Short mmCIF file of C-alpha atoms in Angstrom, two decimals:
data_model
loop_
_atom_site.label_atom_id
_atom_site.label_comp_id
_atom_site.label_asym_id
_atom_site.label_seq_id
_atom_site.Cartn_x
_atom_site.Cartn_y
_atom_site.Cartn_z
CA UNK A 1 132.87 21.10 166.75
CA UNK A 2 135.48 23.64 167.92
CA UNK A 3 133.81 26.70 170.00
CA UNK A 4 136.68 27.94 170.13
CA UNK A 5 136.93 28.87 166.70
CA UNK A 6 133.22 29.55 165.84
CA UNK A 7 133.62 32.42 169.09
CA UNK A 8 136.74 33.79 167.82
CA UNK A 9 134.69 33.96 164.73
CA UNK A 10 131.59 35.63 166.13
CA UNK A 11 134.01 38.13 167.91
CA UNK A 12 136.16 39.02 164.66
CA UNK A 13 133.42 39.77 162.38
CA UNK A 14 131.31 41.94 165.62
CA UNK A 15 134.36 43.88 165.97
CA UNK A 16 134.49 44.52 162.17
CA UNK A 17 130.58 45.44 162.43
CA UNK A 18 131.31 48.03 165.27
CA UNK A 19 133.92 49.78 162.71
CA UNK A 20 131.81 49.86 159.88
CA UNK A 21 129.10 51.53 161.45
CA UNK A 22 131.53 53.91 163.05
CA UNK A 23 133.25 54.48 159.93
CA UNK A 24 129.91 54.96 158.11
CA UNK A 25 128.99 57.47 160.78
CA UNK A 26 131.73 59.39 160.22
CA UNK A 27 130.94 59.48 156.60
CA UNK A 28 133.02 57.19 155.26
CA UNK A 29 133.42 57.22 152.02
CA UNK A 30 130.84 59.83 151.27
CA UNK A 31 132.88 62.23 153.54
CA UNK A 32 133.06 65.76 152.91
CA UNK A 33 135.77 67.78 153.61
CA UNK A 34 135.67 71.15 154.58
CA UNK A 35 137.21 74.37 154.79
CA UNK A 36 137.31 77.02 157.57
CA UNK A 37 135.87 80.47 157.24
CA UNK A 38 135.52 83.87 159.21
CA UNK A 39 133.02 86.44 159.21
CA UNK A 40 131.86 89.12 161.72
CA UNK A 41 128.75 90.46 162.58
CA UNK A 42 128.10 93.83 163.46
CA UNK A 43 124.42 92.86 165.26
CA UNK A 44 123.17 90.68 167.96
CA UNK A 45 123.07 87.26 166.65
CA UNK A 46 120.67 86.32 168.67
CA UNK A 47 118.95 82.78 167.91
CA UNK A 48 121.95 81.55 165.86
CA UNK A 49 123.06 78.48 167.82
CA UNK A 50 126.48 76.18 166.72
CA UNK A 51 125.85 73.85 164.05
CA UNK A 52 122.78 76.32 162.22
CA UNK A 53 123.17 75.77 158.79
CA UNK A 54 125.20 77.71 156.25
CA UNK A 55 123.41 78.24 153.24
CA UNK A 56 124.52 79.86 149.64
CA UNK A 57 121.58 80.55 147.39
CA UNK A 58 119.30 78.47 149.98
CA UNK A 59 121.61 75.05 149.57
CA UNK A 60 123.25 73.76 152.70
CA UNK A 61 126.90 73.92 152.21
CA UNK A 62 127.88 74.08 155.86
CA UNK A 63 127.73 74.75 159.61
CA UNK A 64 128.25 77.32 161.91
CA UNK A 65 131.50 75.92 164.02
CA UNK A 66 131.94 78.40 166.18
CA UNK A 67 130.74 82.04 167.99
CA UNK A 68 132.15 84.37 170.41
CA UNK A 69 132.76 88.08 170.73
CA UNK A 70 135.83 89.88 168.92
CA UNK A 71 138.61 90.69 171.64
CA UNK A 72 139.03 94.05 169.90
CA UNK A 73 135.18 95.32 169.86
CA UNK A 74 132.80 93.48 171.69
CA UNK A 75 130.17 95.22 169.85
CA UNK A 76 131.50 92.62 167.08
CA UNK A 77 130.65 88.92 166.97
CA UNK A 78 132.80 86.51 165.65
CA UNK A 79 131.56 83.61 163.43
CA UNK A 80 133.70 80.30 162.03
CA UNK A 81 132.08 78.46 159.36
CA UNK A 82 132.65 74.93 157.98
CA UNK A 83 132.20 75.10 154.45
CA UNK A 84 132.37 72.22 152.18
CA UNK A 85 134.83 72.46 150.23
CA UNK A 86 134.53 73.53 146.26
CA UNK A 87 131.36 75.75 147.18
CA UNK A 88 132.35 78.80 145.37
CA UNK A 89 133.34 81.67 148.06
CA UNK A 90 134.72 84.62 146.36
CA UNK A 91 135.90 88.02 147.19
CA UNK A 92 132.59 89.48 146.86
CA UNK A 93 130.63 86.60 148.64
CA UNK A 94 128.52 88.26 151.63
CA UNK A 95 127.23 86.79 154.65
CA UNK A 96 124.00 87.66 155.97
CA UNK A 97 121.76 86.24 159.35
CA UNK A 98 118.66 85.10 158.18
CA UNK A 99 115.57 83.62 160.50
CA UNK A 100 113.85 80.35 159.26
CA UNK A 101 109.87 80.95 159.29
CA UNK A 102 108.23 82.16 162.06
CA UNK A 103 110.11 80.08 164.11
CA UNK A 104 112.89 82.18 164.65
CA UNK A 105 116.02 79.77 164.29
CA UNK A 106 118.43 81.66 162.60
CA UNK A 107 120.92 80.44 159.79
CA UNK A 108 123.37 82.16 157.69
CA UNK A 109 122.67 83.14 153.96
CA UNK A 110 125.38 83.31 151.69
CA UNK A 111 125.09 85.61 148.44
CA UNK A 112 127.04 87.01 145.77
CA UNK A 113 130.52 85.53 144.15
CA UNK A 114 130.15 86.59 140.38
CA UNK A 115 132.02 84.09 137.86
CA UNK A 116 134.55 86.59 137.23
CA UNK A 117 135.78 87.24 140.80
CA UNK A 118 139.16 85.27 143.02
CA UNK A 119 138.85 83.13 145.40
CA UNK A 120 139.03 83.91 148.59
CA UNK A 121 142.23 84.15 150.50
CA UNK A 122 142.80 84.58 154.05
CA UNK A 123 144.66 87.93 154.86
CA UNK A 124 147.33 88.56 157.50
CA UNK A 125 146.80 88.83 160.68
CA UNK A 126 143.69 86.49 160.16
CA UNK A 127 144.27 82.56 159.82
CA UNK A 128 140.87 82.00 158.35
CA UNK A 129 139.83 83.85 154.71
CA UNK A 130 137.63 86.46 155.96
CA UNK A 131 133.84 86.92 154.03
CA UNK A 132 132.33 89.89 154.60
CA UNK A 133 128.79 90.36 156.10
CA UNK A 134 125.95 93.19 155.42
CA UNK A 135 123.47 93.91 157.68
CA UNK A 136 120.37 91.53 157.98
CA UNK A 137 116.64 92.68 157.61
CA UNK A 138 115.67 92.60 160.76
CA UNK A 139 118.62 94.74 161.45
CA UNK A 140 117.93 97.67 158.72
CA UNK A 141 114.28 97.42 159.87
CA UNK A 142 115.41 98.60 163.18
CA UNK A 143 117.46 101.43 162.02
CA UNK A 144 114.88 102.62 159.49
CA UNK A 145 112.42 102.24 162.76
CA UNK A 146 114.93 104.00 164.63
CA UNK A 147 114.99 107.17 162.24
CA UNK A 148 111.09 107.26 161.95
CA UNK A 149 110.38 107.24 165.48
CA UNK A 150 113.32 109.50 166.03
CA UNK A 151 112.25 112.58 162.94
CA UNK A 152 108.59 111.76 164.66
CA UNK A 153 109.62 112.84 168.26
CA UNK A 154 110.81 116.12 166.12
CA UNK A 155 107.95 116.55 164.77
CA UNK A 156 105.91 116.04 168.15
CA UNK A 157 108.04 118.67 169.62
CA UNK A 158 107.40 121.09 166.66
CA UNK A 159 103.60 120.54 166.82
CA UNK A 160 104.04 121.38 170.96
CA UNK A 161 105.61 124.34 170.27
CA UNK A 162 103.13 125.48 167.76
CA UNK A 163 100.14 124.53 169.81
CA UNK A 164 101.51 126.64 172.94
CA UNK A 165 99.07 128.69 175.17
CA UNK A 166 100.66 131.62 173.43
CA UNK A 167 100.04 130.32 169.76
CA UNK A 168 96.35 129.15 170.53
CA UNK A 169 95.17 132.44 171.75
CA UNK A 170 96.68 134.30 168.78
CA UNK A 171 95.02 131.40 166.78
CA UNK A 172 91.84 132.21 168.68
CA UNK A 173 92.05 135.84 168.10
CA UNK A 174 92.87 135.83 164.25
CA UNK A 175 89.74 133.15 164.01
CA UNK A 176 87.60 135.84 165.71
CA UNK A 177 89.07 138.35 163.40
CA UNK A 178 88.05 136.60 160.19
CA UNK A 179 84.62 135.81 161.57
CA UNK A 180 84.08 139.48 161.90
CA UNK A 181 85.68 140.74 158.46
CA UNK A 182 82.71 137.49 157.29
CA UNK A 183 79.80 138.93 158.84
CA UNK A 184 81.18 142.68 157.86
CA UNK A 185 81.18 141.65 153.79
CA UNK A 186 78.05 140.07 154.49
CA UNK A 187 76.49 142.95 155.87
CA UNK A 188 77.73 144.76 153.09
CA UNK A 189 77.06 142.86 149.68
CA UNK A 190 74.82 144.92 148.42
CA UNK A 191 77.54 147.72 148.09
CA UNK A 192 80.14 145.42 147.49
CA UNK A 193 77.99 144.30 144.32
CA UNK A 194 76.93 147.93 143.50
CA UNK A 195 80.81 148.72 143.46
CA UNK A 196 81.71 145.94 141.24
CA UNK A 197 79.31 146.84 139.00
CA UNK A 198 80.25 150.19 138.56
CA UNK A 199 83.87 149.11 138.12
CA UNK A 200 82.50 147.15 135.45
CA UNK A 201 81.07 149.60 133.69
CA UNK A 202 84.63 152.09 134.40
CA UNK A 203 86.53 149.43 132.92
CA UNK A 204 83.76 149.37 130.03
CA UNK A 205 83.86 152.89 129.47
CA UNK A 206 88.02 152.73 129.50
CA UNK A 207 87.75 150.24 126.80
CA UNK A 208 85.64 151.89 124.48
CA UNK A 209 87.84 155.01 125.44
CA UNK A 210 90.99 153.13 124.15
CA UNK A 211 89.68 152.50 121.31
CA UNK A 212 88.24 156.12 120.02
CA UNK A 213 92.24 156.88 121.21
CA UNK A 214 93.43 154.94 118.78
CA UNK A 215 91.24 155.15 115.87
CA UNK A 216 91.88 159.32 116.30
CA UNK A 217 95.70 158.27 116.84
CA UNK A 218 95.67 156.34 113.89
CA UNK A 219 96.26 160.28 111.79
CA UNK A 220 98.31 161.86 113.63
CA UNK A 221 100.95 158.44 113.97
CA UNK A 222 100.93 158.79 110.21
CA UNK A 223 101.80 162.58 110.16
CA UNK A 224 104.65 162.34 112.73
CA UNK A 225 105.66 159.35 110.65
CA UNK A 226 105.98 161.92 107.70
CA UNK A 227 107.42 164.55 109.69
CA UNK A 228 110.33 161.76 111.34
CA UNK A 229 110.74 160.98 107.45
CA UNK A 230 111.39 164.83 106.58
CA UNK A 231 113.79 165.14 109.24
CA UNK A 232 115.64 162.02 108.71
CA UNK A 233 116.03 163.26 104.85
CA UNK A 234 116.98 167.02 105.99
CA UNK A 235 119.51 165.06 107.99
CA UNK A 236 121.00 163.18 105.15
CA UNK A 237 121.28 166.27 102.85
CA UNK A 238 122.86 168.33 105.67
CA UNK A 239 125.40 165.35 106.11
CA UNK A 240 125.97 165.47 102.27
CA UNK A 241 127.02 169.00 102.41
CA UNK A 242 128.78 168.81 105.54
CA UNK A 243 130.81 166.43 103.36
CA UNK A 244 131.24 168.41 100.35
CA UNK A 245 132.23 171.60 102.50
CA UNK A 246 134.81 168.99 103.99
CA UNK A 247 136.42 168.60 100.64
CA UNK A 248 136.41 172.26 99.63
CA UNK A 249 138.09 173.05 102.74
CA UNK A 250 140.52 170.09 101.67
CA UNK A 251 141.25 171.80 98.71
CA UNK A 252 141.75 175.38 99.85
CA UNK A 253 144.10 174.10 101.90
CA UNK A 254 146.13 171.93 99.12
CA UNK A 255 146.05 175.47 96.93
CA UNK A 256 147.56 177.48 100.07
CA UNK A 257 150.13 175.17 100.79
CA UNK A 258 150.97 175.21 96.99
CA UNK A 259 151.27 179.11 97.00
CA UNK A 260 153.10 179.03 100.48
CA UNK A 261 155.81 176.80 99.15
CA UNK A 262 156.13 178.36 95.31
CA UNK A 263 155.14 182.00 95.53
CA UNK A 264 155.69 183.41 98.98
CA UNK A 265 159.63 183.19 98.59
CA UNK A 266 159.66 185.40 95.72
CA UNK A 267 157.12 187.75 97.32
CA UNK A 268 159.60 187.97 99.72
CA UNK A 269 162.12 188.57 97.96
CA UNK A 270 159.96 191.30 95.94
CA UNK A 271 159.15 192.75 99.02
CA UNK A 272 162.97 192.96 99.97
CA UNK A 273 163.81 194.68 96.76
CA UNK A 274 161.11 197.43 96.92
CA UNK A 275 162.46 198.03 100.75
CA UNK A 276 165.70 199.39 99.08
CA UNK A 277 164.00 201.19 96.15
CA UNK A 278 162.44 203.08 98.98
CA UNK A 279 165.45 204.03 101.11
CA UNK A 280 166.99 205.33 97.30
CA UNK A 281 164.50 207.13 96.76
CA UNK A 282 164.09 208.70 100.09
CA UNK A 283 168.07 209.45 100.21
CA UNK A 284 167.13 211.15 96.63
CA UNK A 285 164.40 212.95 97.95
CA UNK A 286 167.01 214.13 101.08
CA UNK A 287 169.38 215.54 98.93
CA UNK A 288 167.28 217.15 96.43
CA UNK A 289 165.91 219.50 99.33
CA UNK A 290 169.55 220.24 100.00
CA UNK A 291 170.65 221.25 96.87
CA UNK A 292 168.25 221.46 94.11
CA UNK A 293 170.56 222.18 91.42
CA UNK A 294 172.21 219.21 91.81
CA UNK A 295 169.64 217.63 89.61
CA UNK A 296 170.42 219.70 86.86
CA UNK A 297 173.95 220.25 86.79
CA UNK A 298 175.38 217.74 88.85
CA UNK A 299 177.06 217.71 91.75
CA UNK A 300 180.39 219.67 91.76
CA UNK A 301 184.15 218.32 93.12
CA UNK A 302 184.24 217.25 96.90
CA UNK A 303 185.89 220.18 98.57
CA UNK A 304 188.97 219.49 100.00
CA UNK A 305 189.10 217.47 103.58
CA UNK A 306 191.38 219.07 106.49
CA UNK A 307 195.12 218.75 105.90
CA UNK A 308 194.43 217.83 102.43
CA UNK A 309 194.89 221.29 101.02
CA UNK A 310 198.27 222.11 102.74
CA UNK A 311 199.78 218.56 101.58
CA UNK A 312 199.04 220.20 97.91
CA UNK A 313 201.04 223.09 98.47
CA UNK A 314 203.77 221.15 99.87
CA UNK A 315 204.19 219.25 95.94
CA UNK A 316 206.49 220.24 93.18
CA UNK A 317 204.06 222.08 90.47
CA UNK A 318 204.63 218.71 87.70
CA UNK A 319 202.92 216.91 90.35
CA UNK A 320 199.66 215.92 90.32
CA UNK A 321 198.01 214.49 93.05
#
């Protein structure tokens, strides 16, 4: 038998043992591949330790790879995930730190990525594609806590101020005040009821007053009804002739503008005529105080002007002038 060959046997198929189980620890041919993502928180992520699961919907789909602070703002921390690859991260995929129980190991949830959305792409200057994160619940729960105990620290300084040493004796004194106005009413119910009574009765008594008014009103409403009536018809006659006197005067003054446009030119001229009758007349008048006679027998030859008479002389007899 050759132990030579059965050892170089034994040896050959050990060292092909040791490789399949390190091959089938690495995952072999069930090995996933994964891709590399980026988020930062803006909280303490304080139980999340490397290798906490990455969840989306509550699946594992990876591990956290790595965590440090951001150079830029430490008040950021940086988390790399290793996702396997094909889980759907999408431009509106979140990341949020989640606890596990009441054990406090923290993981990180991943929600969102409608149907409808891209994938997700890294962006310059990062290498990895960069998913956003929202705040966690323990986180809000502090900052709601925050602004409670914050608005009731307001408040207890508002309540000091109105309980001051100042405030509580004016307190004190208005109490005392109210105590005595108490006892005073009490004291004085019986006129305090006698006095509503008889306002009782006034307001009775105004009542039945109201309405004698305006049973007795009812009358005289009617008659100045009838009177308004008169007056309103008075009015509508006087506006009738108001109108009609309108139109006369419309009229009148047609007719005048007729006669001053037809008859007052020959009036005029009339009037111009009988102007120089008159001066005839009164030259008539002139002369017949001069010479009477003239009206009967006419007035005689023009005497002779000066020089006239000696240029007569001066002609031959045949001559006549």
């Amino acid at each position: 038998m050759n132990f030579a060959l059965v050892g170089g046997f034994v040896l050959v198929l050990g060292a092909l043992l040791i490789a399949g189980l390190l091959w089938l620890a690495s995952g072999g041919a069930w090995q996933t591949r994964q891709d590399i993502y980026l988020s930062i928180m803006e909280e303490s992520v304080a139980g999340l330790n490397l290798n906490a699961p990455v969840k989306y919907m509550g699946v594992d789909v990876g591990k956290v790879q790595a965590i440090g602070l951001d150079a830029a703002n430490p008040k950021r921390v940086r988390l790399l995930f290793a996702i396997d690859r094909g889980t759907p991260i999408r431009v509106d995929t979140v990341a949020v730190l989640k606890t596990q129980g009441l054990t406090g190991i923290a993981y990180v949830e991943l929600d969102g990525g409608a149907a409808s959305s891209a994938p997700l792409q890294a962006v310059a200057p990062e290498r990895y594609p960069l998913i956003r994160s929202k705040p966690s619940l323990s986180a809000r729960l502090e900052n709601v806590l925050t602004t409670v105990l914050t608005k009731l620290d307001s408040t207890s300084s508002s309540l000091n101020a109105l309980l001051s040493p100042q405030n509580q004796k004016a307190f004190s004194s208005t109490l005392a005040d109210i105590a005595l106005l108490t006892h005073t009413l009490a004291e004085r119910r019986s006129t305090i009821d006698a006095g509503l009574n008889s306002a009782a009765k006034t307001f009775d008594n105004s009542a039945e007053l109201t309405g004698q008014l305006k049973r007795q009103a009812g009358p005289l409403l009617a008659r100045i009804d009838s009177a308004a009536l008169a007056v309103e018809r008075m009015g509508l006659e006087t506006a009738q002739a108001s109108s009609s006197a309108g139109r006369t005067v419309v009229d009148v003054g047609g007719d005048i503008k007729r006669f001053s446009a037809v008859a007052l030119p020959e009036l005029q001229q009339l009037m111009g005529e009988m102007a120089v009758l008159a001066a005839s007349l009164r030259r008539l008048s002139e002369q017949a105080e001069r010479n009477p006679g003239a009206l009967i027998l006419g007035q005689g030859a023009v005497p002779d002007g000066p020089g006239e008479a000696l240029e007569a002389t001066r002609k031959p007899r045949g001559e006549r002038p």
